[in-house]
Amino acid sequence: MRHERVALSISIPLLLALPLTACDLSGETEKPGPTATHINQVRTMQLQTNDCPAGIAKALREHGFAVLEENQQADARLDVTVTRTGRNLDQVPEFGGFGAKATFSAKVIGADDAVLFTTSGKEGSLTSEEMCEDLGDELAEKLRGSPLGTVN
């Protein structure tokens, strides 16, 4: 019995000395969240959006922004909420029934879920795909005017 107590007393301090990492119940380790504490520190972003992910990411990359995949560590997260508001009737003939319009709001989120930048806007185009890319273009232009735009 004495031998078991000694082994236990040695293993507890060793266990406490091990580095702790975040993990979920499946045993997989979580990657750390965004690290930037100021917009000037953002070089890479992950895009999270409820709509238009491909069009927004494509447009941002075309404007020179580094948009990483969800499984890659980034300086910040770009959260975009898109709300479709109907057809783009401004550019459609009277008989029309095509086109797409939407409003959007976006936030650049850094370390500790701090909001580093916010913007919003609206877009309308003849197709849904074109509207998504136009939305990404407008977002990139607004980001370009921020300190983030000067470092990319």
PDB file of C-alpha atoms in Angstrom:
ATOM      1  CA  MET A   1       0.000   0.000   0.000  1.00  0.00           C
ATOM      2  CA  ARG A   2       2.761   2.419   0.852  1.00  0.00           C
ATOM      3  CA  HIS A   3       4.182   2.033  -2.657  1.00  0.00           C
ATOM      4  CA  GLU A   4       0.831   2.992  -4.214  1.00  0.00           C
ATOM      5  CA  ARG A   5       0.620   6.154  -2.124  1.00  0.00           C
ATOM      6  CA  VAL A   6       4.083   7.225  -3.197  1.00  0.00           C
ATOM      7  CA  ALA A   7       3.253   6.691  -6.877  1.00  0.00           C
ATOM      8  CA  LEU A   8       0.053   8.675  -6.494  1.00  0.00           C
ATOM      9  CA  SER A   9       1.760  11.540  -4.718  1.00  0.00           C
ATOM     10  CA  ILE A  10       4.367  11.769  -7.473  1.00  0.00           C
ATOM     11  CA  SER A  11       1.908  11.556 -10.372  1.00  0.00           C
ATOM     12  CA  ILE A  12      -0.391  14.350  -9.176  1.00  0.00           C
ATOM     13  CA  PRO A  13       2.316  17.052  -9.230  1.00  0.00           C
ATOM     14  CA  LEU A  14       3.494  15.791 -12.623  1.00  0.00           C
ATOM     15  CA  LEU A  15      -0.060  15.953 -13.945  1.00  0.00           C
ATOM     16  CA  LEU A  16      -0.476  19.487 -12.637  1.00  0.00           C
ATOM     17  CA  ALA A  17       2.767  20.554 -14.315  1.00  0.00           C
ATOM     18  CA  LEU A  18       1.593  19.507 -17.788  1.00  0.00           C
ATOM     19  CA  PRO A  19       0.505  22.331 -20.112  1.00  0.00           C
ATOM     20  CA  LEU A  20      -3.234  22.659 -20.507  1.00  0.00           C
ATOM     21  CA  THR A  21      -4.818  22.889 -23.955  1.00  0.00           C
ATOM     22  CA  ALA A  22      -8.427  23.557 -24.878  1.00  0.00           C
ATOM     23  CA  CYS A  23     -10.254  20.455 -26.005  1.00  0.00           C
ATOM     24  CA  ASP A  24     -13.791  19.431 -26.650  1.00  0.00           C
ATOM     25  CA  LEU A  25     -15.428  16.262 -25.375  1.00  0.00           C
ATOM     26  CA  SER A  26     -14.293  14.274 -28.423  1.00  0.00           C
ATOM     27  CA  GLY A  27     -10.675  14.792 -27.358  1.00  0.00           C
ATOM     28  CA  GLU A  28      -9.754  17.059 -30.275  1.00  0.00           C
ATOM     29  CA  THR A  29      -7.872  20.240 -29.439  1.00  0.00           C
ATOM     30  CA  GLU A  30      -9.457  23.549 -30.426  1.00  0.00           C
ATOM     31  CA  LYS A  31      -7.410  26.091 -32.304  1.00  0.00           C
ATOM     32  CA  PRO A  32      -7.053  29.429 -30.559  1.00  0.00           C
ATOM     33  CA  GLY A  33      -9.360  32.258 -31.615  1.00  0.00           C
ATOM     34  CA  PRO A  34      -8.374  35.505 -33.314  1.00  0.00           C
ATOM     35  CA  THR A  35      -5.283  37.190 -31.885  1.00  0.00           C
ATOM     36  CA  ALA A  36      -5.460  40.829 -33.068  1.00  0.00           C
ATOM     37  CA  THR A  37      -6.188  43.467 -30.438  1.00  0.00           C
ATOM     38  CA  HIS A  38      -6.205  46.384 -32.913  1.00  0.00           C
ATOM     39  CA  ILE A  39      -7.277  46.645 -36.551  1.00  0.00           C
ATOM     40  CA  ASN A  40      -3.670  47.521 -37.505  1.00  0.00           C
ATOM     41  CA  GLN A  41      -2.588  44.030 -36.412  1.00  0.00           C
ATOM     42  CA  VAL A  42      -4.933  42.237 -38.821  1.00  0.00           C
ATOM     43  CA  ARG A  43      -3.179  40.595 -41.748  1.00  0.00           C
ATOM     44  CA  THR A  44      -5.397  37.514 -42.141  1.00  0.00           C
ATOM     45  CA  MET A  45      -9.126  36.943 -41.628  1.00  0.00           C
ATOM     46  CA  GLN A  46     -11.579  34.075 -41.535  1.00  0.00           C
ATOM     47  CA  LEU A  47     -14.925  34.784 -43.183  1.00  0.00           C
ATOM     48  CA  GLN A  48     -18.129  33.766 -41.418  1.00  0.00           C
ATOM     49  CA  THR A  49     -21.372  34.639 -43.161  1.00  0.00           C
ATOM     50  CA  ASN A  50     -24.961  33.465 -43.311  1.00  0.00           C
ATOM     51  CA  ASP A  51     -25.138  33.934 -47.117  1.00  0.00           C
ATOM     52  CA  CYS A  52     -22.889  34.497 -50.161  1.00  0.00           C
ATOM     53  CA  PRO A  53     -19.654  32.966 -48.767  1.00  0.00           C
ATOM     54  CA  ALA A  54     -18.102  32.172 -52.154  1.00  0.00           C
ATOM     55  CA  GLY A  55     -18.912  35.546 -53.747  1.00  0.00           C
ATOM     56  CA  ILE A  56     -17.758  37.577 -50.747  1.00  0.00           C
ATOM     57  CA  ALA A  57     -14.518  35.596 -50.333  1.00  0.00           C
ATOM     58  CA  LYS A  58     -13.784  35.811 -54.072  1.00  0.00           C
ATOM     59  CA  ALA A  59     -14.258  39.591 -54.126  1.00  0.00           C
ATOM     60  CA  LEU A  60     -12.189  40.150 -50.969  1.00  0.00           C
ATOM     61  CA  ARG A  61      -9.321  38.061 -52.382  1.00  0.00           C
ATOM     62  CA  GLU A  62      -9.511  39.949 -55.700  1.00  0.00           C
ATOM     63  CA  HIS A  63      -9.021  43.154 -53.686  1.00  0.00           C
ATOM     64  CA  GLY A  64      -5.920  41.684 -52.024  1.00  0.00           C
ATOM     65  CA  PHE A  65      -7.342  40.634 -48.666  1.00  0.00           C
ATOM     66  CA  ALA A  66      -6.046  37.425 -47.082  1.00  0.00           C
ATOM     67  CA  VAL A  67      -9.158  35.331 -46.399  1.00  0.00           C
ATOM     68  CA  LEU A  68      -8.238  32.026 -44.761  1.00  0.00           C
ATOM     69  CA  GLU A  69     -10.194  28.812 -44.479  1.00  0.00           C
ATOM     70  CA  GLU A  70     -12.118  28.068 -41.293  1.00  0.00           C
ATOM     71  CA  ASN A  71      -9.515  25.560 -40.067  1.00  0.00           C
ATOM     72  CA  GLN A  72      -6.617  28.026 -40.404  1.00  0.00           C
ATOM     73  CA  GLN A  73      -5.481  30.358 -37.625  1.00  0.00           C
ATOM     74  CA  ALA A  74      -6.248  34.005 -38.484  1.00  0.00           C
ATOM     75  CA  ASP A  75      -5.611  37.380 -36.881  1.00  0.00           C
ATOM     76  CA  ALA A  76      -9.333  38.225 -36.973  1.00  0.00           C
ATOM     77  CA  ARG A  77     -12.731  36.955 -38.000  1.00  0.00           C
ATOM     78  CA  LEU A  78     -14.912  38.817 -40.488  1.00  0.00           C
ATOM     79  CA  ASP A  79     -18.572  38.276 -39.555  1.00  0.00           C
ATOM     80  CA  VAL A  80     -20.974  39.264 -42.339  1.00  0.00           C
ATOM     81  CA  THR A  81     -24.759  39.154 -42.045  1.00  0.00           C
ATOM     82  CA  VAL A  82     -26.606  39.309 -45.367  1.00  0.00           C
ATOM     83  CA  THR A  83     -30.342  40.025 -45.494  1.00  0.00           C
ATOM     84  CA  ARG A  84     -31.949  39.506 -48.864  1.00  0.00           C
ATOM     85  CA  THR A  85     -34.537  42.207 -49.464  1.00  0.00           C
ATOM     86  CA  GLY A  86     -36.122  41.002 -52.705  1.00  0.00           C
ATOM     87  CA  ARG A  87     -35.605  41.608 -56.380  1.00  0.00           C
ATOM     88  CA  ASN A  88     -33.561  44.401 -57.849  1.00  0.00           C
ATOM     89  CA  LEU A  89     -36.488  46.036 -59.621  1.00  0.00           C
ATOM     90  CA  ASP A  90     -34.501  49.201 -60.371  1.00  0.00           C
ATOM     91  CA  GLN A  91     -32.752  47.403 -63.252  1.00  0.00           C
ATOM     92  CA  VAL A  92     -35.564  45.116 -64.392  1.00  0.00           C
ATOM     93  CA  PRO A  93     -38.060  45.795 -67.197  1.00  0.00           C
ATOM     94  CA  GLU A  94     -41.725  46.216 -66.248  1.00  0.00           C
ATOM     95  CA  PHE A  95     -42.485  42.571 -67.011  1.00  0.00           C
ATOM     96  CA  GLY A  96     -39.423  41.469 -65.058  1.00  0.00           C
ATOM     97  CA  GLY A  97     -39.059  39.100 -62.211  1.00  0.00           C
ATOM     98  CA  PHE A  98     -35.340  38.680 -61.827  1.00  0.00           C
ATOM     99  CA  GLY A  99     -32.557  40.391 -59.979  1.00  0.00           C
ATOM    100  CA  ALA A 100     -31.528  40.373 -56.325  1.00  0.00           C
ATOM    101  CA  LYS A 101     -31.129  42.941 -53.547  1.00  0.00           C
ATOM    102  CA  ALA A 102     -29.669  42.653 -50.075  1.00  0.00           C
ATOM    103  CA  THR A 103     -28.387  44.655 -47.144  1.00  0.00           C
ATOM    104  CA  PHE A 104     -25.345  43.623 -45.149  1.00  0.00           C
ATOM    105  CA  SER A 105     -23.578  44.381 -41.923  1.00  0.00           C
ATOM    106  CA  ALA A 106     -20.031  43.329 -41.146  1.00  0.00           C
ATOM    107  CA  LYS A 107     -17.714  43.252 -38.158  1.00  0.00           C
ATOM    108  CA  VAL A 108     -14.019  42.479 -37.859  1.00  0.00           C
ATOM    109  CA  ILE A 109     -13.676  40.542 -34.601  1.00  0.00           C
ATOM    110  CA  GLY A 110     -10.326  40.242 -32.841  1.00  0.00           C
ATOM    111  CA  ALA A 111      -8.993  38.712 -29.640  1.00  0.00           C
ATOM    112  CA  ASP A 112     -11.463  38.196 -26.796  1.00  0.00           C
ATOM    113  CA  ASP A 113     -14.326  38.849 -29.270  1.00  0.00           C
ATOM    114  CA  ALA A 114     -13.452  42.558 -29.425  1.00  0.00           C
ATOM    115  CA  VAL A 115     -15.068  44.409 -32.352  1.00  0.00           C
ATOM    116  CA  LEU A 116     -12.248  46.099 -34.282  1.00  0.00           C
ATOM    117  CA  PHE A 117     -14.256  47.472 -37.239  1.00  0.00           C
ATOM    118  CA  THR A 118     -17.910  47.661 -38.334  1.00  0.00           C
ATOM    119  CA  THR A 119     -19.649  48.642 -41.549  1.00  0.00           C
ATOM    120  CA  SER A 120     -22.897  48.117 -43.420  1.00  0.00           C
ATOM    121  CA  GLY A 121     -24.374  48.704 -46.842  1.00  0.00           C
ATOM    122  CA  LYS A 122     -26.721  47.480 -49.546  1.00  0.00           C
ATOM    123  CA  GLU A 123     -26.349  45.968 -52.995  1.00  0.00           C
ATOM    124  CA  GLY A 124     -28.525  45.075 -55.936  1.00  0.00           C
ATOM    125  CA  SER A 125     -27.665  43.221 -59.140  1.00  0.00           C
ATOM    126  CA  LEU A 126     -29.268  41.309 -61.976  1.00  0.00           C
ATOM    127  CA  THR A 127     -28.329  37.891 -60.570  1.00  0.00           C
ATOM    128  CA  SER A 128     -27.868  36.527 -57.074  1.00  0.00           C
ATOM    129  CA  GLU A 129     -24.279  35.484 -57.843  1.00  0.00           C
ATOM    130  CA  GLU A 130     -23.420  38.952 -59.142  1.00  0.00           C
ATOM    131  CA  MET A 131     -25.057  40.550 -56.095  1.00  0.00           C
ATOM    132  CA  CYS A 132     -22.905  38.430 -53.755  1.00  0.00           C
ATOM    133  CA  GLU A 133     -19.709  39.457 -55.549  1.00  0.00           C
ATOM    134  CA  ASP A 134     -20.819  43.119 -55.630  1.00  0.00           C
ATOM    135  CA  LEU A 135     -21.481  42.912 -51.904  1.00  0.00           C
ATOM    136  CA  GLY A 136     -17.924  41.569 -51.414  1.00  0.00           C
ATOM    137  CA  ASP A 137     -16.557  44.390 -53.598  1.00  0.00           C
ATOM    138  CA  GLU A 138     -18.353  47.027 -51.522  1.00  0.00           C
ATOM    139  CA  LEU A 139     -17.163  45.419 -48.303  1.00  0.00           C
ATOM    140  CA  ALA A 140     -13.574  45.362 -49.602  1.00  0.00           C
ATOM    141  CA  GLU A 141     -13.777  49.061 -50.514  1.00  0.00           C
ATOM    142  CA  LYS A 142     -15.004  49.903 -47.016  1.00  0.00           C
ATOM    143  CA  LEU A 143     -12.257  47.782 -45.455  1.00  0.00           C
ATOM    144  CA  ARG A 144      -9.736  49.431 -47.780  1.00  0.00           C
ATOM    145  CA  GLY A 145     -10.583  52.777 -46.187  1.00  0.00           C
ATOM    146  CA  SER A 146      -9.922  51.383 -42.716  1.00  0.00           C
ATOM    147  CA  PRO A 147      -6.447  50.866 -41.260  1.00  0.00           C
ATOM    148  CA  LEU A 148      -6.877  47.220 -42.300  1.00  0.00           C
ATOM    149  CA  GLY A 149      -6.986  48.333 -45.920  1.00  0.00           C
ATOM    150  CA  THR A 150      -3.624  50.041 -45.681  1.00  0.00           C
ATOM    151  CA  VAL A 151      -1.752  46.984 -44.436  1.00  0.00           C
ATOM    152  CA  ASN A 152      -2.922  44.396 -46.968  1.00  0.00           C
TER     153      ASN A 152
END
